[in-house]
Amino acid sequence: MNKSRNFSIIAHIDHGKSTLADRFLEITDTVPKSKMTAQFLDQLDLEKERGITIKLAPVTMNYQGYVLNLIDTPGHVDFSYEVSRSLACVEGAILLVDATKGIEAQTLSNLLLAKEQSLTIIPAINKIDSPNAQVEEVKKQLVETFGFAENAIYEVSAKTGQGVEELLNSVVARIPEPKVVELVSFKALIFDSFYDSFKGVVAYVRVFAGQVKTGDRIKFIATKAEAEVVSVGVFRPDLIDKEFLAAGEIGWLATGLKEVQKVRVGDTITTTGLNTLPWPGYKEFKPMVFAGIFPSDRDQFTRLKEALDKLKLNDASLRFEPENSPALGFGVRAGFLGLLHMEIVQERLEREFDLDLILSSPTVGYRVVKTSGEEIEIANPSVLPEKTAIKEILEPWVKASVISLQKYFGSISQVLYEHRGVISNTEYISEKIKISCELPLAEIISQFYDQLKTVSSGFASFDYELAGYKPIDAVKLEILVAKEPIDALSQIIPKEKAFRTGKALVEKLKEVIPRQQFEVSIQAAISGKIIAAEKVSAFRKDVTAKLYGGDRTRKDKLLQKQKKGKQRLKKVGRVEIPQEAFLAILKI
């Protein structure tokens, strides 16, 4: 094990983690140059299209007689659970900071995650080849903010390869060899997994004690499931078979299990017949944003459920439970870590499992104290109790930090104020400012990010964590289409915003709901009282066009017949709500 090193790369989004990983793969000849592509470890189509890392990616490299196990991690706040899982499996991390942007919000939060795991940190400044690089300024920030020694900070260009080999040598020199527990029995932590139709569930593991090989009988401590190992191996970065995995190694093992729920990320694997305590896993993340997911074809619910089960293997923070909507049929109420996470899950379901989906308006989880004293969690606005049964509604608040240039402080403060934010502290980092504040989670899932980026000319970065719950004077805003409540469009919102939001919703829905053969009313209501209304006028068909001359009463009869037909349709006609209507709600 003294010839092994396990490490991660952590950084804010777009600071160059995946590009640095590319240079490591080239230097160690892990991937032939003929097969090398930019951001090689980002294997999902979505990652390549968006230019961001969504999934952690492990790879085993051989370098100067050492075995280096790297886990490349995402940078976006919505995927910080991926970072925490990676850090539970390694002994050190490279903290990468962009020379053109300096310390940003996720730089701080990822470093704190690494320190919680007592990891060895190697600081490095990237993009030193950029004409906008401020290397000395960023070095000063790292020294003042985190207390790094100036001569311990590496300067690299992941794009050109400058300084990258020295950084890789520092991984060998400074990161300690793997921690190994002196046990004869096998013990490993699952940090990711996926489903393979031939091998069953394939678990990504860090082995902490003993060893495992093909044919061994293993047990999952949390789920009590047992299996026989089909095969084991390492990542290069494809799955390469190996004779066995030993303590200190990071690799994969195929379980042969077809029931995906039996293999949980964070669970401990051990040898069958042994009673042992589970390995301390990683920080458990709770869903922050909730939305209903429904198949547009109601017969596809079973396919949706199977797809979510398989996706959950690869996305441990996804939570869901069955839900039935009168308007949209059977679906699930799913919990996400943020709006980007929700968007990515929807796109992966549609692309990888060929599903056509409708998502309801996103909402946060509220706590409702009933007059009886009972406290309940509400993630779906449609199940909010009657007003008379509610004593108090509590909404989640977050502790947040915004890092930006000092000149944008005034405009950022205004955005925070408009979103019910309360600034608690301001801290100066060279020419930057760190604004510590608290604000309701519900405000973040509206257009908060867009406004923050707009007023700061793209220079603001944002990070947050749940801080607790505070009382709110809230109401349930219902949307009725053709007098029928559409529960997927219901929202719990502050009372003072109800009228403005209701009016904006009905106006937007009027634009996106297609015209019918009958007039369609669109209404916003609170406790049965209509606060805003619009109408989608019916198609106008000239039923008298075929008549030429004759008595006027012939035309009147046809017009009366058409009128009665439209009235009948009003009673029995269903209005199909298109996906654009739900997307329109997201934009309000």
Coordinates of C-alpha atoms in Angstrom, one line a residue:
M1 CA 0.0 0.0 0.0
N2 CA 3.0 2.4 0.4
K3 CA 3.0 2.5 -3.5
S4 CA -0.7 3.6 -3.7
R5 CA -2.3 7.1 -3.5
N6 CA -6.0 7.8 -3.5
F7 CA -7.0 11.4 -4.2
S8 CA -9.7 13.7 -5.6
I9 CA -9.8 17.0 -7.5
I10 CA -12.1 19.6 -5.9
A11 CA -13.0 23.1 -7.2
H12 CA -15.8 25.5 -8.0
I13 CA -17.6 24.9 -11.3
D14 CA -15.6 25.6 -14.5
H15 CA -12.2 26.0 -12.7
G16 CA -10.7 23.2 -14.9
K17 CA -11.0 19.9 -12.9
S18 CA -11.8 17.7 -15.9
T19 CA -9.1 19.3 -18.1
L20 CA -6.5 18.7 -15.3
A21 CA -7.7 15.1 -15.2
D22 CA -7.1 14.8 -19.0
R23 CA -3.5 15.9 -18.5
F24 CA -3.0 13.3 -15.8
L25 CA -4.4 10.6 -18.1
E26 CA -1.9 11.7 -20.8
I27 CA 1.2 11.9 -18.5
T28 CA 0.5 8.4 -17.1
D29 CA -0.4 6.9 -20.5
T30 CA -3.7 5.6 -19.1
V31 CA -5.5 6.6 -22.3
P32 CA -3.7 6.4 -25.7
K33 CA -3.3 9.9 -27.3
S34 CA -5.3 8.6 -30.4
K35 CA -8.3 8.0 -28.2
M36 CA -8.0 11.1 -26.0
T37 CA -10.8 13.7 -26.2
A38 CA -11.4 16.8 -24.1
Q39 CA -13.0 16.2 -20.7
F40 CA -12.4 12.5 -21.3
L41 CA -13.9 11.4 -17.9
D42 CA -17.2 13.2 -18.6
Q43 CA -18.9 10.3 -20.3
L44 CA -22.6 11.5 -20.2
D45 CA -23.8 13.3 -23.4
L46 CA -25.3 15.9 -21.1
E47 CA -21.9 16.6 -19.5
K48 CA -20.3 17.1 -22.9
E49 CA -23.1 19.3 -24.2
R50 CA -23.2 21.5 -21.1
G51 CA -19.5 21.5 -20.4
I52 CA -20.0 20.6 -16.7
T53 CA -19.3 17.5 -14.6
I54 CA -22.4 15.9 -13.3
K55 CA -21.2 12.4 -12.2
L56 CA -18.0 11.6 -10.2
A57 CA -15.6 9.6 -12.3
P58 CA -12.9 7.3 -10.9
V59 CA -9.8 6.2 -12.7
T60 CA -6.7 4.1 -11.8
M61 CA -3.4 5.3 -13.2
N62 CA 0.2 3.9 -13.0
Y63 CA 3.0 6.5 -12.6
Q64 CA 6.7 5.9 -11.7
G65 CA 5.9 2.6 -9.9
Y66 CA 2.9 4.1 -8.0
V67 CA -0.8 3.3 -8.4
L68 CA -2.8 6.5 -8.4
N69 CA -6.6 6.3 -7.9
L70 CA -8.2 9.6 -8.9
I71 CA -11.9 10.5 -8.4
D72 CA -12.9 13.5 -10.6
T73 CA -15.8 15.4 -8.9
P74 CA -18.5 17.9 -10.0
G75 CA -18.3 21.6 -9.1
H76 CA -21.9 22.8 -9.1
V77 CA -23.6 23.2 -5.7
D78 CA -26.4 20.8 -6.8
F79 CA -24.0 18.0 -7.1
S80 CA -22.0 18.5 -3.9
Y81 CA -23.2 15.1 -2.6
E82 CA -21.0 13.6 -5.3
V83 CA -18.0 15.4 -3.8
S84 CA -18.8 14.2 -0.3
R85 CA -19.0 10.6 -1.5
S86 CA -15.6 10.9 -3.3
L87 CA -13.9 12.4 -0.2
A88 CA -15.0 9.5 2.0
C89 CA -12.9 7.2 -0.2
V90 CA -9.6 9.1 -0.5
E91 CA -6.7 10.4 1.7
G92 CA -6.0 13.7 -0.1
A93 CA -7.4 16.3 -2.6
I94 CA -6.1 18.8 -5.1
L95 CA -7.9 22.1 -4.4
L96 CA -8.0 23.8 -7.9
V97 CA -8.6 27.6 -8.2
D98 CA -9.0 29.5 -11.4
A99 CA -6.3 32.3 -11.8
T100 CA -8.9 34.5 -13.6
K101 CA -11.7 34.2 -11.0
G102 CA -10.0 33.4 -7.6
I103 CA -11.8 31.9 -4.7
E104 CA -15.5 31.3 -5.3
A105 CA -18.4 29.9 -3.2
Q106 CA -17.9 26.2 -4.0
T107 CA -14.1 26.6 -3.4
L108 CA -14.9 27.3 0.2
S109 CA -17.6 24.7 0.7
N110 CA -15.6 21.8 -1.0
L111 CA -12.6 22.7 1.1
L112 CA -14.7 22.5 4.3
L113 CA -16.0 19.0 3.2
A114 CA -12.4 17.9 2.6
K115 CA -11.3 19.2 6.1
E116 CA -14.2 17.3 7.7
Q117 CA -12.6 14.1 6.3
S118 CA -9.1 15.2 7.6
L119 CA -7.7 15.0 4.1
T120 CA -4.3 16.3 2.9
I121 CA -4.9 19.4 0.7
I122 CA -2.7 20.4 -2.2
P123 CA -3.6 23.9 -3.4
A124 CA -3.1 24.7 -7.1
I125 CA -3.8 27.7 -9.3
N126 CA -5.0 26.8 -12.8
K127 CA -5.2 28.8 -16.1
I128 CA -1.9 30.6 -15.5
D129 CA -1.6 30.9 -19.3
S130 CA -4.7 33.0 -19.6
P131 CA -4.1 36.7 -20.5
N132 CA -6.6 37.6 -17.6
A133 CA -4.7 35.5 -15.0
Q134 CA -4.0 37.2 -11.7
V135 CA -1.7 34.6 -10.2
E136 CA -0.2 36.7 -7.4
E137 CA -3.6 38.1 -6.4
V138 CA -5.1 34.6 -6.2
K139 CA -2.1 33.2 -4.4
K140 CA -2.6 36.0 -1.8
Q141 CA -6.3 35.1 -1.4
L142 CA -5.3 31.4 -0.8
V143 CA -2.7 32.4 1.8
E144 CA -5.0 34.9 3.6
T145 CA -8.2 32.9 3.5
F146 CA -7.0 29.3 4.1
G147 CA -3.6 29.8 5.6
F148 CA -1.6 27.9 2.9
A149 CA 2.1 28.5 2.8
E150 CA 3.0 30.5 -0.4
N151 CA 5.7 28.0 -1.5
A152 CA 3.1 25.1 -1.2
I153 CA 0.8 26.5 -3.9
Y154 CA 1.4 25.0 -7.4
E155 CA 0.9 27.0 -10.6
V156 CA -0.4 25.0 -13.5
S157 CA -2.1 25.3 -16.9
A158 CA -4.4 22.3 -17.4
K159 CA -4.9 23.4 -21.0
T160 CA -1.2 23.5 -22.0
G161 CA 0.2 21.0 -19.4
Q162 CA 2.5 23.6 -17.9
G163 CA 3.4 22.6 -14.3
V164 CA 1.0 19.6 -14.3
E165 CA 3.8 17.0 -13.9
E166 CA 5.2 18.8 -10.8
L167 CA 1.6 18.7 -9.4
L168 CA 1.3 15.0 -10.0
N169 CA 4.7 14.4 -8.3
S170 CA 3.4 16.3 -5.3
V171 CA 0.5 13.8 -5.1
V172 CA 3.0 11.0 -4.7
A173 CA 5.1 13.0 -2.3
R174 CA 2.5 14.7 -0.1
I175 CA -0.6 12.5 0.0
P176 CA -0.3 9.7 2.6
E177 CA -0.6 6.0 1.6
P178 CA -4.2 4.5 2.0
K179 CA -5.5 3.9 5.5
V180 CA -6.0 0.2 6.0
V181 CA -8.0 -1.4 8.8
E182 CA -6.1 -4.4 10.3
L183 CA -8.9 -7.0 9.8
V184 CA -8.8 -10.3 8.1
S185 CA -12.4 -10.0 6.9
F186 CA -13.4 -8.0 3.8
K187 CA -14.9 -4.5 4.3
A188 CA -15.7 -1.9 1.7
L189 CA -17.7 1.3 1.2
I190 CA -20.0 1.7 -1.8
F191 CA -19.6 5.3 -3.2
D192 CA -21.5 4.8 -6.5
S193 CA -23.2 2.2 -8.6
F194 CA -24.9 1.5 -11.9
Y195 CA -27.0 -1.3 -13.5
D196 CA -25.7 -3.6 -16.2
S197 CA -28.1 -6.0 -17.9
F198 CA -25.4 -8.8 -17.8
K199 CA -23.5 -8.2 -14.6
G200 CA -26.5 -6.9 -12.5
V201 CA -25.7 -4.1 -10.1
V202 CA -22.1 -3.0 -10.4
A203 CA -20.9 -1.2 -7.2
Y204 CA -18.0 1.3 -7.1
V205 CA -16.1 0.5 -3.9
R206 CA -13.2 1.6 -1.7
V207 CA -11.8 -1.4 0.1
F208 CA -10.8 -0.7 3.7
A209 CA -10.0 -4.2 5.0
G210 CA -9.3 -7.7 3.6
Q211 CA -9.7 -8.5 0.0
V212 CA -12.5 -9.7 -2.5
K213 CA -12.3 -11.9 -5.6
T214 CA -14.7 -13.5 -8.1
G215 CA -16.9 -16.2 -6.5
D216 CA -16.7 -14.7 -2.9
R217 CA -20.0 -14.6 -1.0
I218 CA -20.7 -11.0 0.2
K219 CA -23.3 -9.3 2.4
F220 CA -24.7 -5.7 2.3
I221 CA -25.0 -4.5 5.9
A222 CA -27.9 -2.0 5.5
T223 CA -30.1 -4.0 3.2
K224 CA -29.1 -7.5 4.5
A225 CA -28.9 -8.7 0.9
E226 CA -26.4 -11.4 0.0
A227 CA -24.7 -12.1 -3.4
E228 CA -21.9 -14.0 -5.1
V229 CA -19.3 -11.7 -6.7
V230 CA -19.5 -12.1 -10.5
S231 CA -16.3 -10.2 -11.2
V232 CA -14.0 -7.4 -9.8
G233 CA -11.7 -4.9 -11.3
V234 CA -10.5 -1.3 -11.6
F235 CA -11.2 1.8 -13.8
R236 CA -8.9 2.7 -16.6
P237 CA -11.3 4.5 -16.9
D238 CA -13.3 1.6 -18.6
L239 CA -14.0 -1.4 -16.4
I240 CA -11.0 -3.7 -16.5
D241 CA -11.2 -7.1 -14.8
K242 CA -8.7 -7.9 -12.0
E243 CA -8.0 -11.1 -10.0
F244 CA -8.9 -9.5 -6.7
L245 CA -9.3 -6.1 -4.9
A246 CA -7.2 -5.6 -1.7
A247 CA -7.4 -3.1 1.2
G248 CA -6.6 0.4 0.1
E249 CA -7.8 0.0 -3.5
I250 CA -10.6 1.7 -5.3
G251 CA -12.4 -0.4 -7.9
W252 CA -15.7 -2.1 -8.8
L253 CA -17.4 -5.4 -8.1
A254 CA -20.3 -6.9 -10.1
T255 CA -22.9 -8.3 -7.7
G256 CA -25.1 -10.2 -10.2
L257 CA -28.1 -8.7 -8.3
K258 CA -31.1 -7.7 -10.4
E259 CA -33.0 -6.0 -7.6
V260 CA -31.5 -2.5 -7.8
Q261 CA -32.8 -1.4 -4.3
K262 CA -30.6 -4.0 -2.6
V263 CA -27.4 -2.0 -3.3
R264 CA -27.3 1.4 -1.7
V265 CA -24.7 4.0 -2.0
G266 CA -23.1 4.6 1.4
D267 CA -23.7 1.0 2.5
T268 CA -20.9 -1.3 3.7
I269 CA -20.1 -4.7 2.0
T270 CA -18.6 -7.5 4.1
T271 CA -18.1 -11.2 3.9
T272 CA -21.2 -13.4 4.4
G273 CA -21.5 -14.8 7.9
L274 CA -19.7 -12.0 9.6
N275 CA -21.4 -9.5 12.0
T276 CA -19.5 -6.2 11.7
L277 CA -20.4 -2.5 12.2
P278 CA -21.0 -0.5 9.0
W279 CA -18.2 1.8 7.8
P280 CA -18.9 5.5 8.5
G281 CA -20.3 6.6 5.2
Y282 CA -20.6 10.1 3.8
K283 CA -22.7 13.1 4.7
E284 CA -26.4 12.3 4.0
F285 CA -28.1 14.9 1.8
K286 CA -31.7 15.7 2.1
P287 CA -33.8 16.8 -0.9
M288 CA -34.3 20.6 -1.1
V289 CA -36.7 20.9 -4.0
F290 CA -39.7 18.7 -4.9
A291 CA -41.7 18.2 -8.1
G292 CA -44.2 15.8 -9.5
I293 CA -43.0 13.6 -12.5
F294 CA -45.7 12.2 -14.7
P295 CA -45.5 10.3 -18.0
S296 CA -47.4 12.1 -20.8
D297 CA -48.7 8.7 -21.8
R298 CA -50.5 7.4 -18.7
D299 CA -49.7 3.7 -19.6
Q300 CA -45.9 4.4 -19.2
F301 CA -46.0 4.7 -15.4
T302 CA -44.4 1.3 -14.8
R303 CA -41.6 2.2 -17.2
L304 CA -41.1 5.5 -15.3
K305 CA -40.9 3.6 -12.0
E306 CA -38.3 1.1 -13.4
A307 CA -36.3 4.0 -14.9
L308 CA -36.2 5.9 -11.6
D309 CA -35.1 2.8 -9.7
K310 CA -32.1 2.3 -12.1
L311 CA -31.3 6.1 -12.1
K312 CA -31.3 6.2 -8.3
L313 CA -28.5 3.6 -8.4
N314 CA -26.4 6.2 -10.2
D315 CA -27.8 9.2 -8.3
A316 CA -28.0 8.5 -4.6
S317 CA -29.5 11.9 -3.7
L318 CA -32.7 11.3 -5.8
R319 CA -35.8 10.5 -3.6
F320 CA -39.2 9.6 -4.9
E321 CA -42.6 8.1 -3.9
P322 CA -45.7 7.3 -5.9
E323 CA -48.3 10.0 -6.4
N324 CA -51.7 10.2 -8.1
S325 CA -52.9 13.4 -9.7
P326 CA -56.6 13.7 -11.0
A327 CA -55.3 15.9 -13.9
L328 CA -52.1 13.9 -14.8
G329 CA -52.8 10.3 -13.6
F330 CA -50.1 8.2 -11.8
G331 CA -46.6 9.6 -11.3
V332 CA -44.1 10.2 -8.6
R333 CA -43.3 13.0 -6.2
A334 CA -39.5 13.4 -6.5
G335 CA -37.0 15.2 -4.3
F336 CA -34.0 17.0 -5.7
L337 CA -31.0 19.0 -4.4
G338 CA -31.8 22.0 -6.7
L339 CA -33.2 23.1 -10.0
L340 CA -30.2 22.0 -12.1
H341 CA -30.4 18.6 -10.4
M342 CA -34.1 18.4 -11.3
E343 CA -33.4 19.4 -14.9
I344 CA -30.6 16.8 -15.3
V345 CA -32.8 14.0 -13.9
Q346 CA -35.6 14.9 -16.3
E347 CA -33.2 15.0 -19.3
R348 CA -31.6 11.7 -18.3
L349 CA -35.0 10.0 -17.9
E350 CA -36.1 11.2 -21.4
R351 CA -32.8 10.4 -23.2
E352 CA -31.6 7.2 -21.5
F353 CA -35.0 5.6 -21.0
D354 CA -37.0 7.1 -23.9
L355 CA -39.7 8.6 -21.7
D356 CA -41.9 11.7 -22.5
L357 CA -42.5 13.4 -19.2
I358 CA -44.4 16.3 -17.6
L359 CA -43.0 18.0 -14.5
S360 CA -45.1 19.9 -12.0
S361 CA -44.1 23.3 -10.5
P362 CA -41.1 22.9 -8.2
T363 CA -41.8 23.5 -4.5
V364 CA -39.9 23.2 -1.2
G365 CA -40.8 21.0 1.8
Y366 CA -42.9 22.9 4.4
R367 CA -43.7 21.9 8.0
V368 CA -47.3 22.4 9.0
V369 CA -48.3 22.6 12.7
K370 CA -52.0 21.7 12.9
T371 CA -54.5 23.1 15.5
S372 CA -54.5 19.6 17.1
G373 CA -50.7 20.1 17.8
E374 CA -49.6 17.5 15.2
E375 CA -46.7 18.5 13.0
I376 CA -46.5 17.2 9.4
E377 CA -44.1 17.6 6.4
I378 CA -45.7 18.9 3.2
A379 CA -43.9 18.5 -0.1
N380 CA -47.0 18.6 -2.3
P381 CA -49.1 21.8 -2.1
S382 CA -52.3 19.9 -3.1
V383 CA -52.3 18.0 0.2
L384 CA -52.1 21.1 2.4
P385 CA -54.8 20.9 5.1
E386 CA -57.8 23.3 5.2
K387 CA -57.0 26.8 6.5
T388 CA -59.1 26.2 9.7
A389 CA -57.0 23.1 10.6
I390 CA -53.6 25.0 10.4
K391 CA -52.1 26.7 13.4
E392 CA -48.7 27.6 11.7
I393 CA -46.8 27.0 8.5
L394 CA -43.0 26.8 8.7
E395 CA -40.7 27.2 5.6
P396 CA -37.1 26.2 5.2
W397 CA -34.4 28.8 5.3
V398 CA -30.8 28.5 4.1
K399 CA -27.5 29.9 5.2
A400 CA -25.9 31.2 2.1
S401 CA -22.7 32.9 0.9
V402 CA -22.3 35.1 -2.2
I403 CA -18.7 35.9 -3.4
S404 CA -18.4 38.6 -5.9
L405 CA -16.4 41.8 -6.8
Q406 CA -16.8 44.6 -4.3
K407 CA -18.3 47.0 -6.8
Y408 CA -21.4 44.8 -7.2
F409 CA -22.2 44.8 -3.4
G410 CA -25.1 47.3 -3.8
S411 CA -27.0 45.5 -6.6
I412 CA -26.5 42.1 -5.0
S413 CA -27.9 43.4 -1.7
Q414 CA -30.9 44.7 -3.6
V415 CA -31.5 41.2 -5.1
L416 CA -31.2 39.6 -1.7
Y417 CA -33.7 42.1 -0.2
E418 CA -36.2 41.4 -3.0
H419 CA -36.0 37.7 -2.2
R420 CA -36.6 38.2 1.5
G421 CA -32.9 37.8 2.3
V422 CA -31.2 39.0 5.5
I423 CA -27.4 39.9 5.3
S424 CA -25.6 38.8 8.5
N425 CA -22.0 39.6 7.6
T426 CA -19.7 40.9 4.9
E427 CA -16.0 39.9 4.6
Y428 CA -13.4 41.3 2.2
I429 CA -11.0 39.0 0.3
S430 CA -8.6 41.3 -1.6
E431 CA -10.8 43.0 -4.2
K432 CA -13.7 40.5 -3.6
I433 CA -16.4 40.5 -1.0
K434 CA -18.0 37.5 0.7
I435 CA -21.7 38.2 1.7
S436 CA -23.0 35.9 4.4
C437 CA -26.8 35.9 4.5
E438 CA -30.0 33.9 5.2
L439 CA -33.0 33.6 2.9
P440 CA -36.0 31.3 2.3
L441 CA -35.2 28.3 0.1
A442 CA -38.4 28.9 -1.9
E443 CA -36.9 32.2 -3.1
I444 CA -33.8 30.4 -4.5
I445 CA -35.9 28.1 -6.8
S446 CA -37.4 31.0 -8.6
Q447 CA -35.3 33.3 -10.8
F448 CA -32.8 34.1 -8.0
Y449 CA -29.7 32.6 -9.8
D450 CA -30.4 34.5 -13.1
Q451 CA -30.9 37.8 -11.3
L452 CA -27.8 37.3 -9.2
K453 CA -25.7 36.6 -12.3
T454 CA -27.3 39.5 -14.2
V455 CA -26.6 42.2 -11.6
S456 CA -23.0 41.0 -11.1
S457 CA -22.2 40.7 -14.8
G458 CA -21.7 37.0 -14.2
F459 CA -19.1 37.5 -11.4
A460 CA -21.2 36.3 -8.4
S461 CA -20.9 32.7 -7.1
F462 CA -23.4 31.3 -4.7
D463 CA -23.4 28.4 -2.2
Y464 CA -25.9 27.5 0.5
E465 CA -26.9 24.9 3.2
L466 CA -30.1 24.3 5.1
A467 CA -30.3 26.4 8.3
G468 CA -33.7 25.6 9.8
Y469 CA -37.4 26.6 9.6
K470 CA -39.1 29.9 10.2
P471 CA -42.9 30.8 10.3
I472 CA -44.4 32.2 7.2
D473 CA -47.8 33.8 6.4
A474 CA -48.5 31.5 3.4
V475 CA -51.5 30.5 1.4
K476 CA -52.2 27.8 -1.2
L477 CA -52.6 29.2 -4.7
E478 CA -54.8 26.9 -6.8
I479 CA -55.0 27.1 -10.6
L480 CA -58.3 26.0 -12.2
V481 CA -58.6 25.2 -15.9
A482 CA -62.1 24.8 -17.3
K483 CA -63.3 24.9 -13.6
E484 CA -61.1 21.9 -12.8
P485 CA -58.3 22.3 -10.3
I486 CA -54.9 21.3 -11.7
D487 CA -53.0 20.1 -8.6
A488 CA -49.7 20.0 -10.5
L489 CA -49.9 23.8 -10.8
S490 CA -50.7 24.4 -7.1
Q491 CA -48.2 26.4 -5.1
I492 CA -47.7 27.4 -1.5
I493 CA -46.5 31.1 -1.5
P494 CA -46.3 34.1 0.8
K495 CA -49.7 35.9 1.1
E496 CA -48.3 39.2 -0.1
K497 CA -47.1 37.6 -3.4
A498 CA -50.3 35.7 -4.0
F499 CA -52.2 38.2 -6.2
R500 CA -49.2 39.1 -8.3
T501 CA -48.2 35.5 -8.9
G502 CA -51.8 34.4 -9.6
K503 CA -52.2 37.1 -12.2
A504 CA -48.9 36.3 -13.9
L505 CA -49.7 32.6 -14.0
V506 CA -53.2 32.9 -15.6
E507 CA -51.8 35.4 -18.1
K508 CA -49.0 33.0 -19.1
L509 CA -51.3 30.0 -19.2
K510 CA -53.6 31.9 -21.6
E511 CA -50.7 32.1 -24.0
V512 CA -49.7 28.4 -23.9
I513 CA -53.0 26.5 -23.6
P514 CA -54.2 25.8 -27.1
R515 CA -57.7 26.9 -28.2
Q516 CA -60.5 24.4 -28.0
Q517 CA -63.9 24.0 -29.6
F518 CA -65.3 25.7 -26.5
E519 CA -64.3 28.7 -24.3
V520 CA -61.8 27.7 -21.6
S521 CA -61.6 29.7 -18.3
I522 CA -58.3 29.9 -16.4
Q523 CA -58.6 31.0 -12.8
A524 CA -56.3 31.5 -9.8
A525 CA -58.0 30.9 -6.5
I526 CA -57.2 31.1 -2.7
S527 CA -59.5 29.2 -0.4
G528 CA -62.1 29.1 -3.1
K529 CA -62.0 32.8 -3.8
I530 CA -61.0 33.7 -7.4
I531 CA -58.2 36.4 -7.4
A532 CA -57.4 36.4 -11.1
A533 CA -59.0 35.0 -14.3
E534 CA -58.5 34.8 -18.0
K535 CA -60.3 33.1 -20.9
V536 CA -59.1 31.2 -24.0
S537 CA -61.7 32.0 -26.6
A538 CA -63.2 29.1 -28.7
F539 CA -62.4 28.4 -32.3
R540 CA -64.8 30.4 -34.5
K541 CA -66.2 28.2 -37.2
D542 CA -68.7 29.7 -39.7
V543 CA -71.4 27.0 -39.7
T544 CA -73.6 29.1 -42.0
A545 CA -71.0 29.2 -44.8
K546 CA -72.7 26.4 -46.7
L547 CA -76.0 28.2 -46.7
Y548 CA -76.9 30.3 -49.8
G549 CA -79.9 32.6 -49.6
G550 CA -83.1 31.3 -48.0
D551 CA -84.9 32.3 -44.8
R552 CA -82.9 33.9 -42.0
T553 CA -84.3 31.3 -39.5
R554 CA -82.3 28.5 -41.2
K555 CA -79.1 30.4 -40.1
D556 CA -80.4 31.0 -36.6
K557 CA -81.1 27.3 -36.1
L558 CA -77.6 26.3 -37.1
L559 CA -76.1 29.0 -34.8
Q560 CA -78.3 27.8 -31.9
K561 CA -77.3 24.2 -32.5
Q562 CA -73.6 25.2 -32.5
K563 CA -74.1 27.2 -29.2
K564 CA -75.7 24.2 -27.5
G565 CA -72.9 21.9 -28.7
K566 CA -70.2 24.3 -27.2
Q567 CA -72.1 24.4 -23.9
R568 CA -72.2 20.6 -23.8
L569 CA -68.4 20.4 -24.6
K570 CA -67.8 22.9 -21.7
K571 CA -69.3 20.3 -19.3
V572 CA -67.7 17.2 -20.7
G573 CA -64.7 18.4 -22.7
R574 CA -61.2 17.9 -21.2
V575 CA -58.4 20.4 -21.7
E576 CA -55.0 18.8 -22.3
I577 CA -52.3 20.9 -20.5
P578 CA -49.2 20.9 -22.7
Q579 CA -45.7 20.5 -21.2
E580 CA -45.0 24.2 -22.2
A581 CA -47.6 25.2 -19.6
F582 CA -45.5 23.6 -16.8
L583 CA -42.3 25.0 -18.2
A584 CA -44.0 28.5 -18.3
I585 CA -44.6 28.2 -14.6
L586 CA -40.9 27.6 -14.0
K587 CA -40.1 30.9 -15.6
I588 CA -42.5 32.9 -13.4

